[in-house]
Short mmCIF file of C-alpha atoms in Angstrom, two decimals:
data_model
loop_
_atom_site.label_atom_id
_atom_site.label_comp_id
_atom_site.label_asym_id
_atom_site.label_seq_id
_atom_site.Cartn_x
_atom_site.Cartn_y
_atom_site.Cartn_z
CA UNK A 1 97.68 183.32 75.18
CA UNK A 2 101.46 183.25 75.54
CA UNK A 3 104.09 180.74 74.95
CA UNK A 4 104.68 180.38 78.27
CA UNK A 5 100.52 179.56 78.98
CA UNK A 6 100.82 177.06 75.72
CA UNK A 7 104.29 175.27 77.02
CA UNK A 8 102.78 174.59 80.98
CA UNK A 9 99.43 173.63 79.15
CA UNK A 10 101.71 171.17 77.15
CA UNK A 11 102.85 169.87 79.93
CA UNK A 12 100.06 169.54 82.33
CA UNK A 13 98.70 167.51 79.08
CA UNK A 14 101.76 165.48 78.77
CA UNK A 15 101.88 164.79 82.59
CA UNK A 16 97.68 164.04 82.20
CA UNK A 17 98.78 161.56 79.75
CA UNK A 18 101.18 160.36 81.40
CA UNK A 19 99.52 159.33 84.16
CA UNK A 20 96.23 158.38 82.29
CA UNK A 21 98.82 155.98 80.50
CA UNK A 22 99.83 154.64 84.18
CA UNK A 23 96.27 154.53 84.70
CA UNK A 24 95.40 152.28 82.40
CA UNK A 25 98.29 150.09 81.89
CA UNK A 26 97.56 149.79 86.10
CA UNK A 27 94.12 148.37 84.79
CA UNK A 28 96.10 146.24 82.23
CA UNK A 29 98.42 144.79 84.61
CA UNK A 30 95.65 144.43 87.17
CA UNK A 31 93.30 142.30 84.81
CA UNK A 32 96.14 140.39 83.68
CA UNK A 33 97.31 139.44 87.01
CA UNK A 34 94.04 138.26 87.63
CA UNK A 35 93.64 136.09 84.48
CA UNK A 36 96.96 134.76 85.65
CA UNK A 37 96.06 134.18 89.47
CA UNK A 38 92.79 132.33 87.59
CA UNK A 39 94.78 130.38 85.14
CA UNK A 40 96.88 129.40 87.49
CA UNK A 41 94.45 128.54 90.15
CA UNK A 42 92.94 126.40 87.51
CA UNK A 43 96.24 124.79 87.01
CA UNK A 44 96.65 124.11 90.50
CA UNK A 45 93.37 122.93 90.82
CA UNK A 46 93.62 120.48 87.71
CA UNK A 47 97.44 118.72 89.59
CA UNK A 48 95.93 118.65 92.37
CA UNK A 49 92.80 116.65 91.29
CA UNK A 50 95.13 114.20 89.03
CA UNK A 51 96.73 113.64 91.81
CA UNK A 52 94.20 112.96 94.23
CA UNK A 53 92.64 111.01 91.66
CA UNK A 54 96.34 108.58 91.20
CA UNK A 55 96.18 108.66 95.42
CA UNK A 56 92.94 107.48 95.23
CA UNK A 57 93.03 104.96 92.62
CA UNK A 58 96.30 103.53 93.89
CA UNK A 59 94.60 102.99 97.43
CA UNK A 60 91.70 101.56 95.60
CA UNK A 61 93.83 99.43 93.89
CA UNK A 62 95.71 97.99 97.03
CA UNK A 63 92.87 97.67 98.88
CA UNK A 64 90.59 95.73 95.67
CA UNK A 65 94.25 93.46 95.66
CA UNK A 66 94.11 92.97 99.26
CA UNK A 67 90.65 91.96 98.79
CA UNK A 68 91.16 89.90 96.19
CA UNK A 69 94.11 87.95 97.98
CA UNK A 70 91.87 87.45 100.73
CA UNK A 71 89.03 85.97 98.81
CA UNK A 72 91.50 83.64 96.91
CA UNK A 73 93.25 82.51 99.59
CA UNK A 74 90.21 81.57 101.60
CA UNK A 75 88.36 79.77 98.68
CA UNK A 76 92.25 78.01 98.11
CA UNK A 77 92.07 76.66 101.69
CA UNK A 78 88.38 75.82 101.67
CA UNK A 79 89.04 73.56 98.48
CA UNK A 80 92.08 72.32 99.82
CA UNK A 81 90.87 71.24 102.81
CA UNK A 82 87.59 69.61 100.94
CA UNK A 83 89.83 67.79 98.74
CA UNK A 84 92.55 66.49 102.04
CA UNK A 85 89.09 65.59 103.47
CA UNK A 86 88.35 63.46 100.59
CA UNK A 87 91.42 61.95 100.72
CA UNK A 88 91.73 61.00 104.40
CA UNK A 89 88.28 59.92 104.48
CA UNK A 90 89.08 57.64 100.95
CA UNK A 91 92.20 56.41 103.14
CA UNK A 92 90.66 55.61 106.31
CA UNK A 93 88.12 53.45 104.29
CA UNK A 94 91.27 51.49 102.54
CA UNK A 95 92.64 51.65 105.73
CA UNK A 96 89.70 50.43 107.64
CA UNK A 97 89.18 47.86 104.33
CA UNK A 98 92.64 46.33 104.86
CA UNK A 99 92.81 45.77 108.59
CA UNK A 100 89.40 44.57 108.97
CA UNK A 101 89.89 41.96 106.30
CA UNK A 102 93.60 41.01 108.06
CA UNK A 103 91.67 40.51 111.36
CA UNK A 104 89.06 38.74 109.32
CA UNK A 105 92.23 36.42 107.95
CA UNK A 106 93.31 36.06 111.48
CA UNK A 107 90.30 35.69 113.43
CA UNK A 108 89.52 32.62 110.75
CA UNK A 109 92.94 31.39 111.06
CA UNK A 110 92.89 30.75 114.56
CA UNK A 111 89.36 29.58 114.53
CA UNK A 112 90.43 27.19 111.43
CA UNK A 113 93.28 25.65 114.13
CA UNK A 114 91.32 25.55 117.19
CA UNK A 115 89.26 23.68 115.19
CA UNK A 116 91.89 21.62 113.72
CA UNK A 117 93.10 20.98 117.17
CA UNK A 118 89.79 20.17 118.76
CA UNK A 119 88.78 17.78 116.16
CA UNK A 120 92.22 16.21 116.75
CA UNK A 121 91.59 15.20 120.23
CA UNK A 122 88.27 14.65 119.51
CA UNK A 123 89.33 12.39 117.00
CA UNK A 124 92.50 11.07 119.02
CA UNK A 125 89.80 10.28 122.41
CA UNK A 126 87.88 8.39 119.60
CA UNK A 127 90.91 6.34 118.70
CA UNK A 128 91.91 5.82 121.48
CA UNK A 129 88.50 4.73 122.98
CA UNK A 130 88.49 1.65 119.57
CA UNK A 131 92.11 0.69 120.54
CA UNK A 132 90.76 0.56 123.71
CA UNK A 133 88.58 -1.80 123.12
#
C-alpha cells in the first residue's frame, strides 16, 4: 500500500470516527433532551398539582367559612329570637298582672265609693224619716 493510500485510509477512518462520535453525541443529546423534558414535565406537573391543591384548599376554606358563618348566624338569630320572645312574654305577663291589679283597685274604689254613697243616702233617708216622725 502506498503512502497516499494509507493517508487516505486514515482520513476516511478519522472522518468515520468523527461521524460516529457525532452520532453518538446526537444520541446522547437526544437522551439528555428526553430526560430534561421528562424532568421538566414532572416538575411542571408537581407545581400545577400544588397550585391546584392550594387553590382548591382556599376555595374549600372560604366555602366552609361562609357556610359556618351562615349556620352560626341562623343559630344566633334563633337563640336571640327565643330569648326576646321569652322576655317579651315575661314582660307581657308582668304588665298584665300589674294592669289587672290596678284595674281591680280602681274598680274596688269605685264600688266602695258607690256603696258608701248609697249607704249614706239610705242612712240619711232613714234618719230623716225617723226625725220626721
